Tab-separated table of C-alpha atoms and ligand atoms in Angstrom:
chain	number	residue	atom	x	y	z
K	1	MET	CA	-12.336	5.130	-4.338
K	2	ILE	CA	-10.737	6.924	-1.431
K	3	GLU	CA	-11.045	10.724	-1.766
K	4	PHE	CA	-8.943	13.348	0.218
K	5	GLN	CA	-10.583	16.467	-0.004
K	6	GLY	CA	-8.368	19.342	2.109
K	7	VAL	CA	-6.242	16.643	4.798
K	8	HIS	CA	-4.009	18.472	6.480
K	9	LYS	CA	-2.554	16.053	9.431
K	10	TRP	CA	0.498	17.498	11.801
K	11	PHE	CA	3.021	15.765	14.241
K	12	LYS	CA	3.157	18.566	17.091
K	13	LYS	CA	4.659	21.465	14.837
K	14	LEU	CA	4.608	19.222	12.330
K	15	HIS	CA	2.432	19.932	9.161
K	16	VAL	CA	2.934	16.303	7.315
K	17	LEU	CA	0.132	16.548	4.869
K	18	ASN	CA	-0.894	19.638	3.671
K	19	ASN	CA	-3.595	20.687	1.846
K	20	ILE	CA	-3.892	16.251	0.276
K	21	ASN	CA	-6.899	16.297	-2.505
K	22	LEU	CA	-7.072	13.287	-4.212
K	23	LEU	CA	-9.163	11.462	-5.822
K	24	VAL	CA	-9.173	7.345	-6.094
K	25	GLN	CA	-11.407	5.835	-9.087
K	26	PRO	CA	-12.158	1.925	-8.473
K	27	GLY	CA	-9.520	-0.292	-10.306
K	28	GLU	CA	-6.823	2.776	-10.105
K	29	VAL	CA	-2.820	2.142	-9.707
K	30	VAL	CA	-2.050	5.665	-7.947
K	31	VAL	CA	1.634	5.845	-7.307
K	32	VAL	CA	3.185	7.954	-4.618
K	33	CYS	CA	6.441	8.885	-4.590
K	34	GLY	CA	8.628	11.770	-3.270
K	35	PRO	CA	12.173	12.782	-0.928
K	36	SER	CA	12.259	10.462	2.317
K	37	GLY	CA	10.378	12.888	4.715
K	38	SER	CA	8.091	13.975	2.421
K	39	GLY	CA	4.869	12.748	3.899
K	40	LYS	CA	4.002	9.391	1.606
K	41	SER	CA	4.475	6.532	4.984
K	42	THR	CA	1.167	9.803	6.814
K	43	LEU	CA	-0.548	9.413	3.115
K	44	ILE	CA	-1.169	6.448	2.849
K	45	ARG	CA	-1.178	4.898	6.760
K	46	THR	CA	-4.509	7.320	7.142
K	47	ILE	CA	-5.807	5.779	4.547
K	48	ASN	CA	-6.782	2.593	6.702
K	49	GLN	CA	-6.632	5.132	10.007
K	50	LEU	CA	-3.112	3.844	11.084
K	51	GLU	CA	-2.662	7.976	11.736
K	52	PRO	CA	-6.152	9.930	12.503
K	53	ILE	CA	-6.296	13.145	9.829
K	54	ASP	CA	-6.737	16.368	12.174
K	55	GLU	CA	-8.738	18.218	9.392
K	56	GLY	CA	-10.483	17.818	6.342
K	57	LYS	CA	-12.715	15.228	4.885
K	58	LEU	CA	-11.652	11.990	3.991
K	59	ILE	CA	-13.862	8.932	1.867
K	60	VAL	CA	-13.075	5.285	1.477
K	61	ASP	CA	-15.402	2.598	-0.455
K	62	GLY	CA	-18.273	5.095	1.532
K	63	MET	CA	-16.789	5.730	4.967
K	64	ASP	CA	-15.866	8.708	6.264
K	65	LEU	CA	-13.318	8.191	7.918
K	66	SER	CA	-14.005	11.846	9.996
K	67	ASP	CA	-17.220	10.289	11.483
K	68	PRO	CA	-16.619	8.157	15.191
K	69	LYS	CA	-19.628	6.265	14.306
K	70	THR	CA	-17.722	4.285	11.469
K	71	ASP	CA	-16.495	1.123	11.936
K	72	ILE	CA	-12.184	0.694	11.531
K	73	ASN	CA	-12.867	-3.128	11.254
K	74	LYS	CA	-15.339	-3.246	8.843
K	75	LEU	CA	-12.825	-0.080	7.334
K	76	ARG	CA	-9.497	-2.382	8.532
K	77	ALA	CA	-11.583	-5.531	6.065
K	78	GLU	CA	-11.485	-3.846	3.330
K	79	VAL	CA	-8.796	-2.200	2.762
K	80	GLY	CA	-4.987	-4.631	2.606
K	81	PHE	CA	-1.692	-2.818	3.397
K	82	VAL	CA	1.513	-4.516	3.284
K	83	PHE	CA	4.816	-2.741	4.233
K	84	GLN	CA	8.419	-2.511	3.668
K	85	GLN	CA	9.135	-5.274	6.693
K	86	PHE	CA	6.792	-8.293	5.659
K	87	ASN	CA	5.612	-8.495	9.080
K	88	LEU	CA	4.812	-12.379	9.316
K	89	TYR	CA	4.280	-13.844	12.037
K	90	PRO	CA	7.956	-16.293	12.901
K	91	HIS	CA	5.886	-18.670	14.725
K	92	LEU	CA	2.815	-19.841	12.316
K	93	SER	CA	4.116	-21.794	8.694
K	94	VAL	CA	2.954	-20.111	6.077
K	95	LEU	CA	-0.043	-21.566	5.087
K	96	SER	CA	-1.410	-20.714	9.265
K	97	ASN	CA	-0.492	-16.853	7.877
K	98	ILE	CA	-2.682	-16.443	5.518
K	99	THR	CA	-5.145	-18.676	7.011
K	100	LEU	CA	-5.126	-16.591	10.464
K	101	ALA	CA	-7.503	-13.594	10.274
K	102	PRO	CA	-10.439	-15.882	8.033
K	103	ILE	CA	-10.788	-18.464	10.691
K	104	LYS	CA	-10.309	-15.605	13.954
K	105	ILE	CA	-11.951	-12.305	12.132
K	106	ARG	CA	-14.228	-13.222	9.248
K	107	GLN	CA	-15.055	-17.052	11.103
K	108	THR	CA	-14.130	-17.958	7.976
K	109	PRO	CA	-14.276	-22.393	8.052
K	110	ARG	CA	-10.549	-23.997	8.507
K	111	LYS	CA	-10.683	-25.873	5.602
K	112	GLU	CA	-12.414	-23.202	3.126
K	113	ALA	CA	-9.655	-20.902	4.597
K	114	GLU	CA	-7.504	-23.311	3.859
K	115	GLU	CA	-8.903	-23.855	-0.054
K	116	GLN	CA	-8.514	-20.457	-0.329
K	117	ALA	CA	-5.025	-19.668	1.337
K	118	MET	CA	-3.647	-22.587	-1.236
K	119	ALA	CA	-5.261	-20.796	-4.460
K	120	LEU	CA	-3.132	-17.026	-3.040
K	121	LEU	CA	-0.023	-19.642	-2.556
K	122	GLU	CA	-0.505	-20.666	-6.166
K	123	ARG	CA	-1.526	-17.373	-7.291
K	124	VAL	CA	1.726	-15.903	-5.814
K	125	GLY	CA	4.197	-19.115	-7.184
K	126	LEU	CA	4.954	-20.796	-3.550
K	127	ALA	CA	2.542	-23.317	-2.991
K	128	GLU	CA	5.692	-25.693	-1.972
K	129	LYS	CA	6.141	-23.621	0.767
K	130	LYS	CA	3.204	-23.921	2.543
K	131	LYS	CA	4.115	-25.077	5.017
K	132	ALA	CA	7.630	-23.302	5.822
K	133	TYR	CA	8.196	-20.990	8.432
K	134	PRO	CA	8.435	-17.098	7.208
K	135	SER	CA	12.658	-17.382	8.849
K	136	GLN	CA	13.154	-20.038	6.221
K	137	LEU	CA	11.571	-18.471	3.007
K	138	SER	CA	13.709	-15.082	1.556
K	139	GLY	CA	12.253	-11.833	1.814
K	140	GLY	CA	11.017	-11.493	-1.908
K	141	GLN	CA	8.817	-15.184	-0.607
K	142	GLN	CA	8.295	-13.091	2.386
K	143	GLN	CA	7.138	-10.251	0.663
K	144	ARG	CA	5.172	-12.768	-1.631
K	145	VAL	CA	3.086	-14.451	1.150
K	146	ALA	CA	2.642	-11.189	2.933
K	147	ILE	CA	0.334	-10.264	-0.070
K	148	ALA	CA	-1.485	-13.392	0.288
K	149	ARG	CA	-2.136	-13.105	3.843
K	150	SER	CA	-3.573	-9.585	3.330
K	151	LEU	CA	-5.341	-10.409	-0.023
K	152	ALA	CA	-7.115	-13.108	1.706
K	153	MET	CA	-8.961	-10.917	3.508
K	154	LYS	CA	-10.588	-9.828	0.624
K	155	PRO	CA	-9.894	-6.602	0.063
K	156	LYS	CA	-11.211	-3.787	-2.042
K	157	ILE	CA	-8.204	-1.933	-2.035
K	158	MET	CA	-4.379	-2.195	-1.377
K	159	LEU	CA	-2.107	0.019	-0.203
K	160	PHE	CA	1.923	-0.922	-0.654
K	161	ASP	CA	3.863	1.423	1.377
K	162	GLU	CA	7.840	0.216	-0.079
K	163	PRO	CA	6.898	-2.714	-0.661
K	164	THR	CA	10.635	-3.717	-2.646
K	165	SER	CA	12.544	-0.814	-0.521
K	166	ALA	CA	13.862	-4.289	1.967
K	167	LEU	CA	14.644	-6.526	-1.022
K	168	ASP	CA	17.766	-7.419	-2.295
K	169	PRO	CA	17.318	-7.000	-6.419
K	170	GLU	CA	17.161	-9.996	-7.077
K	171	MET	CA	13.745	-10.494	-5.671
K	172	ILE	CA	12.106	-6.568	-6.058
K	173	GLY	CA	11.031	-8.095	-9.294
K	174	GLU	CA	9.578	-11.185	-7.936
K	175	VAL	CA	7.513	-8.967	-5.702
K	176	LEU	CA	6.521	-6.174	-8.908
K	177	ALA	CA	5.357	-9.484	-10.585
K	178	VAL	CA	2.678	-9.632	-8.672
K	179	MET	CA	1.429	-6.717	-7.579
K	180	LYS	CA	1.295	-6.609	-11.470
K	181	ASP	CA	-1.007	-9.340	-11.600
K	182	LEU	CA	-2.821	-7.767	-9.252
K	183	ALA	CA	-3.497	-4.363	-10.884
K	184	MET	CA	-4.197	-5.944	-14.221
K	185	GLU	CA	-6.738	-7.764	-12.284
K	186	GLY	CA	-8.627	-4.778	-10.960
K	187	MET	CA	-7.767	-4.154	-7.706
K	188	THR	CA	-7.344	-0.753	-6.754
K	189	MET	CA	-4.199	0.409	-5.351
K	190	VAL	CA	-2.109	2.999	-3.622
K	191	VAL	CA	1.510	2.232	-4.013
K	192	VAL	CA	4.276	3.968	-2.166
K	193	THR	CA	7.631	3.245	-4.096
K	194	HIS	CA	10.756	4.117	-5.915
K	195	GLU	CA	10.366	1.511	-8.718
K	196	MET	CA	9.414	4.259	-11.300
K	197	GLY	CA	9.966	1.334	-13.868
K	198	PHE	CA	7.107	0.339	-12.049
K	199	ALA	CA	5.025	3.466	-11.952
K	200	ARG	CA	5.382	3.960	-15.982
K	201	GLU	CA	4.550	0.840	-16.825
K	202	VAL	CA	1.747	0.028	-14.298
K	203	SER	CA	0.406	2.995	-12.821
K	204	ASP	CA	-2.487	4.850	-13.756
K	205	ARG	CA	-1.544	7.876	-11.874
K	206	VAL	CA	1.630	9.322	-10.398
K	207	VAL	CA	1.768	11.830	-7.562
K	208	PHE	CA	4.869	13.269	-6.310
K	209	ILE	CA	4.425	14.535	-2.896
K	210	ASP	CA	7.098	16.770	-0.791
K	211	HIS	CA	6.765	18.312	2.493
K	212	GLY	CA	2.874	17.046	3.226
K	213	GLN	CA	2.362	18.558	-0.069
K	214	ILE	CA	0.657	16.614	-3.587
K	215	LEU	CA	3.299	18.864	-6.093
K	216	GLU	CA	2.377	16.777	-8.886
K	217	GLU	CA	-0.135	14.640	-10.248
K	218	ALA	CA	0.012	13.599	-13.474
K	219	SER	CA	-0.038	10.062	-16.294
K	220	PRO	CA	3.356	8.528	-15.643
K	221	ASP	CA	3.626	9.317	-20.022
K	222	GLU	CA	3.839	13.342	-18.483
K	223	PHE	CA	5.311	12.277	-15.271
K	224	PHE	CA	8.112	10.493	-16.403
K	225	ILE	CA	8.941	12.542	-19.902
K	226	ASN	CA	7.161	16.308	-19.343
K	227	PRO	CA	7.580	16.546	-15.480
K	228	ARG	CA	6.146	20.242	-15.029
K	229	GLN	CA	7.715	21.411	-11.420
K	230	GLU	CA	11.363	21.987	-10.700
K	231	ARG	CA	11.215	19.571	-7.620
K	232	THR	CA	9.852	16.867	-9.677
K	233	LYS	CA	12.499	17.042	-11.918
K	234	GLN	CA	15.286	16.635	-9.323
K	235	PHE	CA	13.668	13.894	-7.913
K	236	LEU	CA	13.019	12.462	-11.225
K	237	LYS	CA	17.367	12.768	-12.008
K	238	GLN	CA	17.577	11.029	-8.300
K	239	VAL	CA	15.831	8.233	-8.810
K	240	LEU	CA	15.946	7.752	-12.308
R	27	LIG	P1	8.037	9.546	4.010
R	27	LIG	O1	7.360	8.255	4.007
R	27	LIG	O2	7.519	9.840	3.061
R	27	LIG	O3	9.996	9.248	4.261
R	27	LIG	P2	7.117	10.035	6.869
R	27	LIG	O4	5.462	10.219	6.224
R	27	LIG	O5	6.941	8.554	7.315
R	27	LIG	O6	7.253	9.875	4.961
R	27	LIG	O7	7.132	10.799	7.677
R	27	LIG	C1	6.811	11.884	7.215
R	27	LIG	C2	7.177	13.252	8.247
R	27	LIG	O8	6.919	13.299	9.692
R	27	LIG	C3	9.038	12.893	8.706
R	27	LIG	O9	9.754	14.125	9.248
R	27	LIG	C4	8.546	12.437	10.351
R	27	LIG	O10	10.198	12.801	10.905
R	27	LIG	C5	7.606	12.886	10.472
R	27	LIG	N1	6.949	11.768	11.888
R	27	LIG	C6	6.851	10.421	10.587
R	27	LIG	N2	5.755	9.730	12.126
R	27	LIG	C7	5.940	10.599	13.317
R	27	LIG	C8	5.127	10.077	13.876
R	27	LIG	N3	4.538	8.915	14.473
R	27	LIG	N4	5.657	11.067	15.124
R	27	LIG	C9	6.377	12.507	14.848
R	27	LIG	N5	6.588	12.742	13.838
R	27	LIG	C10	6.179	11.560	12.886
R	28	LIG	MG1	7.642	5.949	4.309
C-alpha cells in the first residue's frame, strides 16, 4: 500500500530523511516513534505529499509520487490525515465539518452525506454532538470528530501525527480507542505516537527513527522486549 525506496529529503542543508526504506502492507498498522526532531512528521507528511521527496521512490496505492502526472487530489482523497491540532472548521457544526468535503469534493448529495456523517459520529461515540460547534467540545471529542471527518472521504490509508499529544491525559484513551477500532476493521494506518501502550497492543510493526534514518524496525514484541540498537534502548527508557 505504501512503499518507500531509498527516499531522501533535505531542508536546505538538513538531511531530514536519509535513505528511508519502508513497506506498509494493506491493513497493516505501523507505529513510527523517535526523538523530537528526528523526522517523524516529515516522513508521514511525504505520504500524502504535504512534503515532496528529493530522491528515491515513493509509491502509495500504486501512485508514484515522483511522477508529475500523479493526481495529487486523488492521492489526498485516498489518504486521510489526522494532526496533533484537530484543525476543525470553527464556524461549522460537527455535522457540517464532516459533510463539507464529501459534498464539495466528492459531490455526494447532502442527504446521503449527512447519513454517512451520522453513522461515523455513532462510530466515534458523538452522535449527540452533531449540532455542537468545535469550541463546545473537549479536545478528545474534537479529535474524534476530526477522525470521523477524515473517514467521511472513505480513505484507504489513515495517517496520524501525534493525535493525542495535545490532549489532557484523561482524553487520550477515548481517541486511542477509536483508532484501535479502525485498526481492527482493517484500515491501513501509519501512526506517529509516543503512546507505547497503543504501539504494543495495536500495531503490527514499530519503526524507530533518529536523525532521519530508520534505526530499527520490528514487531512490537521484539521492539519492546528485545530492542537491538542502543539508541532504541535509550529512547524506550525515556518513554516507558
Ligand atoms: P519530528 O516530527 O520527529 O519532531 P520533524 O519531521 O517535524 O520531526 O522535523 C525534523 C527536522 O526538520 C527538525 O530539525 C525540524 O526543525 C526540521 N524541519 C521540519 N519542517 C521544516 C521545514 N518546513 N523547513 C525547515 N526545516 C524543517
Ligand atoms: Mg512531529
